[in-house]
Short mmCIF file of C-alpha atoms and ligand atoms in Angstrom, two decimals:
data_model
loop_
_atom_site.label_atom_id
_atom_site.label_comp_id
_atom_site.label_asym_id
_atom_site.label_seq_id
_atom_site.Cartn_x
_atom_site.Cartn_y
_atom_site.Cartn_z
CA UNK T 1 18.28 12.83 -36.06
CA UNK T 2 14.53 12.52 -36.06
CA UNK T 3 13.15 13.50 -32.64
CA UNK T 4 9.95 12.31 -31.05
CA UNK T 5 7.81 14.63 -28.94
CA UNK T 6 4.84 13.69 -26.79
CA UNK T 7 1.50 13.84 -28.55
CA UNK T 8 -0.46 17.08 -28.61
CA UNK T 9 -3.24 15.25 -26.76
CA UNK T 10 -1.00 15.59 -23.70
CA UNK T 11 -0.34 19.32 -24.10
CA UNK T 12 -2.67 20.37 -21.30
CA UNK T 13 -2.64 17.19 -19.23
CA UNK T 14 -1.07 17.62 -15.83
CA UNK T 15 -0.46 15.08 -13.04
CA UNK T 16 1.75 16.88 -10.55
CA UNK T 17 1.67 14.32 -7.71
CA UNK T 18 4.43 12.60 -9.65
CA UNK T 19 5.62 15.83 -11.30
CA UNK T 20 8.72 18.06 -11.34
CA UNK T 21 9.09 18.30 -7.54
CA UNK T 22 9.16 14.53 -7.28
CA UNK T 23 11.71 14.43 -10.10
CA UNK T 24 13.92 16.75 -8.05
CA UNK T 25 13.47 14.52 -4.98
CA UNK T 26 14.47 11.49 -7.06
CA UNK T 27 17.60 13.29 -8.21
CA UNK T 28 18.48 14.22 -4.64
CA UNK T 29 17.99 10.59 -3.62
CA UNK T 30 20.15 9.38 -6.48
CA UNK T 31 22.85 11.73 -5.18
CA UNK T 32 22.67 9.96 -1.81
CA UNK T 33 20.34 12.27 0.16
CA UNK T 34 17.67 10.76 2.42
CA UNK T 35 14.24 12.23 1.65
CA UNK T 36 11.23 11.99 3.98
CA UNK T 37 8.33 11.33 1.63
CA UNK T 38 4.91 12.59 2.58
CA UNK T 39 3.70 12.78 -0.99
CA UNK T 40 2.08 9.54 -2.18
CA UNK T 41 -0.81 7.51 -0.73
CA UNK T 42 0.80 4.12 -1.24
CA UNK T 43 0.18 2.18 2.00
CA UNK T 44 2.54 -0.74 1.31
CA UNK T 45 5.57 1.54 1.26
CA UNK T 46 4.85 2.58 4.85
CA UNK T 47 4.60 -0.88 6.36
CA UNK T 48 0.87 -1.47 5.82
CA UNK T 49 0.17 -4.94 4.47
CA UNK T 50 -2.77 -6.47 2.66
CA UNK T 51 -4.78 -8.75 4.98
CA UNK T 52 -3.65 -12.39 5.02
CA UNK T 53 -6.98 -13.79 3.84
CA UNK T 54 -7.04 -11.78 0.60
CA UNK T 55 -3.37 -12.50 -0.09
CA UNK T 56 -4.05 -16.18 0.50
CA UNK T 57 -7.05 -16.34 -1.80
CA UNK T 58 -5.21 -14.53 -4.56
CA UNK T 59 -2.16 -16.77 -4.44
CA UNK T 60 -4.22 -19.93 -4.27
CA UNK T 61 -6.28 -18.78 -7.27
CA UNK T 62 -3.27 -18.33 -9.55
CA UNK T 63 -3.83 -21.62 -11.41
CA UNK T 64 -7.38 -20.45 -12.22
CA UNK T 65 -6.23 -17.02 -13.29
CA UNK T 66 -3.96 -17.72 -16.20
CA UNK T 67 -6.36 -16.77 -18.96
CA UNK T 68 -8.26 -13.59 -19.80
CA UNK T 69 -11.53 -13.24 -17.94
CA UNK T 70 -14.77 -11.75 -19.23
CA UNK T 71 -13.93 -8.11 -19.98
CA UNK T 72 -16.19 -6.98 -17.11
CA UNK T 73 -14.52 -9.36 -14.66
CA UNK T 74 -15.12 -12.78 -13.11
CA UNK T 75 -18.69 -13.31 -12.00
CA UNK T 76 -17.79 -14.03 -8.34
CA UNK T 77 -16.17 -10.61 -8.07
CA UNK T 78 -19.06 -8.85 -9.74
CA UNK T 79 -21.63 -10.56 -7.54
CA UNK T 80 -19.67 -9.53 -4.44
CA UNK T 81 -19.57 -5.93 -5.69
CA UNK T 82 -23.35 -6.01 -6.25
CA UNK T 83 -23.89 -7.23 -2.67
CA UNK T 84 -21.70 -4.39 -1.47
CA UNK T 85 -23.60 -1.88 -3.62
CA UNK T 86 -26.91 -3.15 -2.21
CA UNK T 87 -25.55 -2.78 1.32
CA UNK T 88 -24.76 0.84 0.49
CA UNK T 89 -28.27 1.38 -0.90
CA UNK T 90 -27.34 1.39 -4.59
CA UNK T 91 -30.19 -0.44 -6.27
CA UNK T 92 -30.67 -2.16 -9.61
CA UNK T 93 -27.03 -2.99 -10.35
CA UNK T 94 -26.66 -6.18 -12.43
CA UNK T 95 -23.47 -8.07 -13.35
CA UNK T 96 -23.48 -6.33 -16.76
CA UNK T 97 -23.30 -2.97 -14.93
CA UNK T 98 -20.03 -3.78 -13.18
CA UNK T 99 -16.62 -3.27 -14.77
CA UNK T 100 -13.50 -4.35 -12.93
CA UNK T 101 -10.36 -2.38 -13.74
CA UNK T 102 -6.62 -2.29 -13.14
CA UNK T 103 -7.32 0.06 -10.28
CA UNK T 104 -9.94 2.79 -10.27
CA UNK T 105 -7.41 4.79 -12.29
CA UNK T 106 -7.97 2.79 -15.47
CA UNK T 107 -11.73 3.14 -15.13
CA UNK T 108 -11.56 6.90 -14.58
CA UNK T 109 -9.69 7.25 -17.86
CA UNK T 110 -11.99 4.80 -19.61
CA UNK T 111 -15.16 6.48 -18.39
CA UNK T 112 -14.01 9.86 -19.68
CA UNK T 113 -12.74 8.48 -23.02
CA UNK T 114 -16.11 6.85 -23.63
CA UNK T 115 -18.13 10.00 -22.94
CA UNK T 116 -16.44 13.17 -24.01
CA UNK T 117 -16.16 15.06 -27.25
CA UNK T 118 -14.33 18.29 -27.81
CA UNK T 119 -16.19 21.14 -26.10
CA UNK T 120 -17.91 18.94 -23.50
CA UNK T 121 -17.52 20.19 -19.95
CA UNK T 122 -17.26 18.16 -16.76
CA UNK T 123 -17.57 19.69 -13.30
CA UNK T 124 -14.63 18.54 -11.19
CA UNK T 125 -13.91 19.52 -7.58
CA UNK T 126 -11.18 21.91 -6.55
CA UNK T 127 -9.17 20.56 -4.87
CA UNK T 128 -9.40 17.28 -6.78
CA UNK T 129 -7.58 14.01 -7.14
CA UNK T 130 -5.80 15.24 -10.28
CA UNK T 131 -6.31 12.13 -12.37
CA UNK T 132 -9.91 13.27 -12.86
CA UNK T 133 -8.93 16.58 -14.43
CA UNK T 134 -6.16 14.89 -16.43
CA UNK T 135 -8.56 12.25 -17.76
CA UNK T 136 -11.21 14.81 -18.77
CA UNK T 137 -8.52 16.77 -20.63
CA UNK T 138 -6.98 13.70 -22.28
CA UNK T 139 -10.44 12.68 -23.50
CA UNK T 140 -10.81 16.05 -25.22
CA UNK T 141 -13.20 17.59 -22.70
CA UNK T 142 -12.84 20.60 -20.45
CA UNK T 143 -12.66 20.26 -16.68
CA UNK T 144 -14.53 23.11 -15.00
CA UNK T 145 -13.59 23.28 -11.33
CA UNK T 146 -16.13 23.93 -8.60
CA UNK T 147 -14.91 24.94 -5.19
CA UNK T 148 -15.00 22.88 -2.02
CA UNK T 149 -15.41 25.12 0.99
CA UNK T 150 -12.74 24.83 3.67
CA UNK T 151 -14.94 26.72 6.15
CA UNK T 152 -17.69 24.09 5.65
CA UNK T 153 -15.45 21.11 6.41
CA UNK T 154 -14.43 21.04 2.75
CA UNK T 155 -17.94 20.17 1.51
CA UNK T 156 -18.61 21.24 -2.11
CA UNK T 157 -20.07 24.73 -2.54
CA UNK T 158 -23.44 24.04 -4.17
CA UNK T 159 -23.90 27.63 -5.34
CA UNK T 160 -20.55 27.49 -7.12
CA UNK T 161 -21.61 24.22 -8.79
CA UNK T 162 -24.82 25.82 -10.04
CA UNK T 163 -22.97 28.88 -11.33
CA UNK T 164 -20.57 26.78 -13.39
CA UNK T 165 -23.15 24.78 -15.33
CA UNK T 166 -23.42 25.67 -19.02
CA UNK T 167 -25.26 24.04 -21.93
CA UNK T 168 -22.02 22.07 -22.55
CA UNK T 169 -21.89 20.49 -19.08
CA UNK T 170 -22.32 16.72 -19.34
CA UNK T 171 -21.36 15.45 -15.91
CA UNK T 172 -20.28 16.20 -12.37
CA UNK T 173 -17.51 14.39 -10.50
CA UNK T 174 -17.51 14.08 -6.74
CA UNK T 175 -14.74 12.50 -4.67
CA UNK T 176 -16.28 11.32 -1.42
CA UNK T 177 -14.48 10.65 0.92
CA UNK T 178 -12.08 13.15 -0.51
CA UNK T 179 -8.46 13.13 -1.49
CA UNK T 180 -6.75 15.55 -0.67
CA UNK T 181 -8.98 16.97 2.11
CA UNK T 182 -10.18 13.86 3.98
CA UNK T 183 -13.75 15.27 3.91
CA UNK T 184 -16.84 13.05 4.06
CA UNK T 185 -19.80 14.80 2.43
CA UNK T 186 -23.05 15.47 4.24
CA UNK T 187 -26.15 13.66 3.03
CA UNK T 188 -28.12 16.86 2.65
CA UNK T 189 -25.49 18.28 0.34
CA UNK T 190 -25.38 15.08 -1.72
CA UNK T 191 -29.16 15.36 -2.16
CA UNK T 192 -28.71 18.89 -3.46
CA UNK T 193 -26.08 17.67 -5.94
CA UNK T 194 -28.50 14.98 -7.15
CA UNK T 195 -31.14 17.67 -7.64
CA UNK T 196 -28.74 19.78 -9.68
CA UNK T 197 -27.83 16.72 -11.79
CA UNK T 198 -31.51 15.92 -12.30
CA UNK T 199 -32.47 19.46 -13.32
CA UNK T 200 -29.55 19.79 -15.72
CA UNK T 201 -29.41 16.26 -17.13
CA UNK T 202 -25.93 15.51 -15.79
CA UNK T 203 -24.24 12.16 -15.18
CA UNK T 204 -22.84 11.76 -11.67
CA UNK T 205 -19.39 10.18 -11.33
CA UNK T 206 -18.68 9.38 -7.70
CA UNK T 207 -15.18 8.28 -6.69
CA UNK T 208 -15.64 6.43 -3.39
CA UNK T 209 -12.34 4.57 -3.11
CA UNK T 210 -11.97 5.71 0.52
CA UNK T 211 -15.50 4.77 1.64
CA UNK T 212 -14.22 2.13 4.10
CA UNK T 213 -11.58 4.39 5.68
CA UNK T 214 -13.80 6.46 7.97
CA UNK T 215 -12.84 7.83 11.38
CA UNK T 216 -14.73 9.12 14.42
CA UNK T 217 -18.46 9.13 13.81
CA UNK T 218 -18.25 9.89 10.08
CA UNK T 219 -21.01 8.26 8.04
CA UNK T 220 -20.49 7.75 4.34
CA UNK T 221 -23.44 8.00 1.95
CA UNK T 222 -23.11 6.82 -1.65
CA UNK T 223 -24.67 9.50 -3.80
CA UNK T 224 -26.04 6.80 -6.14
CA UNK T 225 -28.22 5.58 -3.26
CA UNK T 226 -29.97 8.98 -3.32
CA UNK T 227 -30.23 9.41 -7.06
CA UNK T 228 -33.30 7.30 -7.87
CA UNK T 229 -34.03 5.81 -11.28
CA UNK T 230 -33.86 8.95 -13.32
CA UNK T 231 -30.26 10.09 -12.80
CA UNK T 232 -27.43 8.02 -14.29
CA UNK T 233 -24.58 7.41 -11.83
CA UNK T 234 -21.23 5.66 -11.99
CA UNK T 235 -19.75 4.77 -8.61
CA UNK T 236 -16.05 3.87 -8.34
CA UNK T 237 -14.31 1.88 -5.63
CA UNK T 238 -11.54 -0.65 -5.19
CA UNK T 239 -9.17 -2.41 -2.84
CA UNK T 240 -6.00 -0.31 -3.22
CA UNK T 241 -6.63 1.65 -0.04
CA UNK T 242 -9.18 -0.30 2.01
CA UNK T 243 -7.09 -3.48 1.68
CA UNK T 244 -3.68 -1.83 1.40
CA UNK T 245 -3.14 -3.56 -1.91
CA UNK T 246 -2.48 -0.78 -4.41
CA UNK T 247 0.11 -2.83 -6.27
CA UNK T 248 -2.33 -5.62 -7.10
CA UNK T 249 -4.40 -3.19 -9.20
CA UNK T 250 -8.06 -3.94 -8.63
CA UNK T 251 -10.89 -1.45 -8.73
CA UNK T 252 -14.37 -1.37 -10.17
CA UNK T 253 -17.21 0.85 -11.32
CA UNK T 254 -20.94 0.24 -10.94
CA UNK T 255 -23.55 1.73 -13.23
CA UNK T 256 -26.90 2.62 -11.72
CA UNK T 257 -29.98 4.81 -12.26
CA UNK T 258 -31.15 5.81 -15.71
CA UNK T 259 -29.20 3.32 -17.82
CA UNK T 260 -31.69 3.67 -20.65
CA UNK T 261 -30.66 7.26 -21.23
CA UNK T 262 -27.03 6.15 -21.21
CA UNK T 263 -27.45 3.28 -23.71
CA UNK T 264 -25.08 4.74 -26.28
CA UNK T 265 -22.47 5.63 -23.67
CA UNK T 266 -22.65 2.12 -22.20
CA UNK T 267 -22.04 0.70 -25.67
CA UNK T 268 -18.87 2.81 -25.75
CA UNK T 269 -17.80 1.61 -22.31
CA UNK T 270 -18.27 -2.00 -23.41
CA UNK T 271 -16.15 -1.34 -26.45
CA UNK T 272 -13.34 0.25 -24.40
CA UNK T 273 -13.54 -2.48 -21.78
CA UNK T 274 -13.22 -5.17 -24.45
CA UNK T 275 -10.33 -3.36 -26.13
CA UNK T 276 -8.21 -3.74 -22.98
CA UNK T 277 -9.43 -7.37 -22.80
CA UNK T 278 -9.84 -7.58 -19.00
CA UNK T 279 -8.38 -6.40 -15.72
CA UNK T 280 -5.71 -8.29 -13.78
CA UNK T 281 -7.36 -11.65 -13.12
CA UNK T 282 -5.49 -12.81 -9.96
CA UNK T 283 -6.53 -9.60 -8.21
CA UNK T 284 -10.16 -10.09 -9.23
CA UNK T 285 -10.08 -13.27 -7.15
CA UNK T 286 -9.49 -11.16 -4.02
CA UNK T 287 -12.74 -9.25 -4.32
CA UNK T 288 -15.28 -11.75 -2.97
CA UNK T 289 -13.14 -12.34 0.13
CA UNK T 290 -12.43 -8.66 0.65
CA UNK T 291 -16.13 -7.83 0.32
CA UNK T 292 -17.37 -10.56 2.64
CA UNK T 293 -20.74 -9.26 3.92
CA UNK T 294 -19.62 -10.07 7.48
CA UNK T 295 -17.14 -7.20 7.12
CA UNK T 296 -19.69 -4.60 5.98
CA UNK T 297 -19.82 -1.67 8.36
CA UNK T 298 -16.94 -2.97 10.49
CA UNK T 299 -14.08 -0.56 11.02
CA UNK T 300 -10.48 -1.53 10.49
CA UNK T 301 -8.75 -1.21 13.91
CA UNK T 302 -6.19 1.04 12.18
CA UNK T 303 -8.92 3.70 12.07
CA UNK T 304 -9.82 3.53 15.76
CA UNK T 305 -8.04 5.21 18.70
CA UNK T 306 -4.79 3.30 19.25
CA UNK T 307 -4.69 2.33 15.55
CA UNK T 308 -1.89 3.69 13.39
CA UNK T 309 -3.93 5.74 10.93
CA UNK T 310 -6.12 7.27 13.65
CA UNK T 311 -3.20 8.13 15.92
CA UNK T 312 -1.15 9.55 13.07
CA UNK T 313 -4.12 11.69 12.00
CA UNK T 314 -4.40 13.07 15.55
CA UNK T 315 -0.68 13.77 15.65
CA UNK T 316 -0.45 15.51 12.28
CA UNK T 317 -3.58 17.58 12.86
CA UNK T 318 -2.38 18.86 16.23
CA UNK T 319 1.21 19.37 15.07
CA UNK T 320 0.17 21.39 12.01
CA UNK T 321 -2.23 23.59 13.93
CA UNK T 322 0.48 24.40 16.47
CA UNK T 323 2.73 25.90 13.77
CA UNK T 324 2.47 29.66 13.48
CA UNK T 325 0.92 30.53 10.10
CA UNK T 326 -0.57 27.06 9.41
CA UNK T 327 -4.14 25.84 9.96
CA UNK T 328 -5.80 22.61 8.95
CA UNK T 329 -9.31 21.15 8.99
CA UNK T 330 -9.43 17.74 10.67
CA UNK T 331 -9.80 14.96 8.08
CA UNK T 332 -12.55 12.43 8.75
CA UNK T 333 -11.43 9.73 6.33
CA UNK T 334 -8.55 8.41 4.21
CA UNK T 335 -4.99 9.48 5.11
CA UNK T 336 -4.50 12.96 3.73
CA UNK T 337 -4.61 16.45 5.20
CA UNK T 338 -4.70 19.69 3.20
CA UNK T 339 -3.33 22.50 5.40
CA UNK T 340 -3.58 26.19 4.69
CA UNK T 341 -0.65 28.60 4.85
CA UNK T 342 -0.81 32.27 5.76
CA UNK T 343 0.66 33.36 2.43
CA UNK T 344 0.91 37.01 3.46
CA UNK T 345 3.05 36.09 6.45
CA UNK T 346 5.39 33.95 4.33
CA UNK T 347 5.20 36.11 1.18
CA UNK T 348 4.19 33.04 -0.83
CA UNK T 349 3.05 33.60 -4.40
CA UNK T 350 4.07 30.22 -5.82
CA UNK T 351 3.17 27.08 -3.87
CA UNK T 352 5.26 24.77 -6.05
CA UNK T 353 8.29 26.95 -5.26
CA UNK T 354 7.42 26.63 -1.57
CA UNK T 355 7.46 22.81 -1.65
CA UNK T 356 10.66 22.88 -3.72
CA UNK T 357 12.38 25.24 -1.25
CA UNK T 358 11.23 23.03 1.62
CA UNK T 359 12.48 19.90 -0.14
CA UNK T 360 15.90 21.41 -0.84
CA UNK T 361 16.39 22.72 2.67
CA UNK T 362 14.77 20.03 4.84
CA UNK T 363 14.71 16.99 2.50
CA UNK T 364 10.99 16.56 3.06
CA UNK T 365 8.66 15.98 0.12
CA UNK T 366 5.09 17.37 0.02
CA UNK T 367 2.71 18.13 -2.88
CA UNK T 368 1.67 21.74 -3.50
CA UNK T 369 -2.04 22.63 -3.53
CA UNK T 370 -1.89 23.61 -7.21
CA UNK T 371 -1.19 19.93 -7.97
CA UNK T 372 -4.81 19.34 -6.91
CA UNK T 373 -6.15 22.20 -9.04
CA UNK T 374 -6.54 24.43 -6.03
CA UNK T 375 -6.65 28.01 -7.30
CA UNK T 376 -4.61 29.93 -4.70
CA UNK T 377 -0.96 29.24 -3.73
CA UNK T 378 -1.92 28.72 -0.09
CA UNK T 379 -2.24 24.95 0.50
CA UNK T 380 -0.23 21.75 0.38
CA UNK T 381 -1.04 18.10 0.96
CA UNK T 382 0.49 15.75 3.48
CA UNK T 383 0.06 11.98 3.34
CA UNK T 384 0.13 10.92 6.98
CA UNK T 385 0.85 7.22 6.37
CA UNK T 386 4.59 7.34 7.26
CA UNK T 387 5.41 6.19 10.79
CA UNK T 388 5.25 8.50 13.77
CA UNK T 389 9.03 9.13 13.83
CA UNK T 390 8.95 10.32 10.22
CA UNK T 391 5.87 12.46 10.82
CA UNK T 392 7.39 13.94 13.95
CA UNK T 393 10.69 14.76 12.22
CA UNK T 394 8.75 16.27 9.31
CA UNK T 395 6.65 18.50 11.52
CA UNK T 396 9.76 19.66 13.39
CA UNK T 397 11.35 20.38 10.00
CA UNK T 398 8.33 22.35 8.82
CA UNK T 399 8.24 24.40 11.99
CA UNK T 400 11.92 25.29 11.70
CA UNK T 401 11.64 26.02 8.00
CA UNK T 402 8.66 28.33 8.37
CA UNK T 403 10.18 30.18 11.33
CA UNK T 404 12.17 32.33 8.90
CA UNK T 405 10.78 31.50 5.43
CA UNK T 406 9.96 34.47 3.23
CA UNK T 407 9.39 33.68 -0.44
CA UNK T 408 9.01 37.30 -1.54
C1 PLP R 1 -9.56 9.65 -5.01
C2 PLP R 1 -8.77 8.58 -5.69
N1 PLP R 1 -9.33 7.90 -6.70
C3 PLP R 1 -8.67 6.94 -7.35
C4 PLP R 1 -7.38 6.60 -7.00
C5 PLP R 1 -6.68 5.53 -7.78
O1 PLP R 1 -6.75 4.32 -7.14
P1 PLP R 1 -6.38 2.91 -7.82
O2 PLP R 1 -5.20 2.40 -7.07
O3 PLP R 1 -7.60 2.06 -7.61
O4 PLP R 1 -6.09 3.15 -9.25
C6 PLP R 1 -6.75 7.27 -5.95
C7 PLP R 1 -5.35 6.96 -5.58
O5 PLP R 1 -4.72 7.62 -4.79
C8 PLP R 1 -7.47 8.28 -5.28
O6 PLP R 1 -6.92 8.97 -4.26
#
């Protein structure tokens, strides 16, 4: 029988959030086990609903949304995105500079496919949201990871960035606010990254999908607002997280700065955008309502004391730090935390094995730090969206498990 293998393009592509550990959890579930899942940032599955007004506008727009739209998206959505960009200080964005996508995910892949040739390098954070590394690799480029510094609230290490630039480096990716750390980058540091991009002729890709999920006094700065006219930036955002509507698949990217220098690349983006015809049209109709200027700068009550995300963040942060051998930096945004394990104490040399052992014994699913291209086997990620009972049971489980865990 003729057999069919995956293409060689996928040989080095890795997306472990939905990888082998999750496969094992699915098998356990199929066998009737109940698994507590702290592994995927999918708000709807934890009882978070999209706001009524955006749901309403999308369903009432269905009759208008039966055909393909312009490949960039409907004009009302793009104008709303431009207003939002202007509010964030990103200047000079025109409707032609906006591309709506089936989630930010599609645009990440598209933006890498349009840019990279074999041998091109892209600086990507470690830890990262792994789709970035996967997309660089799939596009034939090489992801070179720069370190984010846990002791500096997980801000990128600028010296490490500088050290990793070579003549082949074409771009730098930042994820701000960050998944998996929950960090919000300081303005001063963003200015230094712009300077590095300017000096080395790099494109800046900034994934800002969590920019409206800030807690405490965190202030988010879009790096494109600092970049001026001479550095080309692509800023990504969408409604999956801010409007708890991941299943509707709507995200966008905005091009700003030195578009002249990127003329050829933009031609490629237009080609790729046209090849997939357009993004999901009903979801595009949500954008203008979701980005109503009256909502700019207003915090969702879920992110304030007494709100579910805020309270769950407080709980998980305190619970983790009270476990012997675990420490965690407090996240300032999104709904992830990236705790550190004392690997000497637990004899851990393989973090994927650790999450697998924990899954098998306690039926609780986490993602190992290596899944985010973190270099040492000493971290894991928790999504703290599940309700307080689930989080509480999970933390109790982790405490019990680690009380006598020794991997080696
Ligand atoms: C940093 C980051 N970027 C992009 C995405 C993808 O979002 P979308 O649903 O818009 O494809 C995610 C999803 O978890 C994410 O965490």
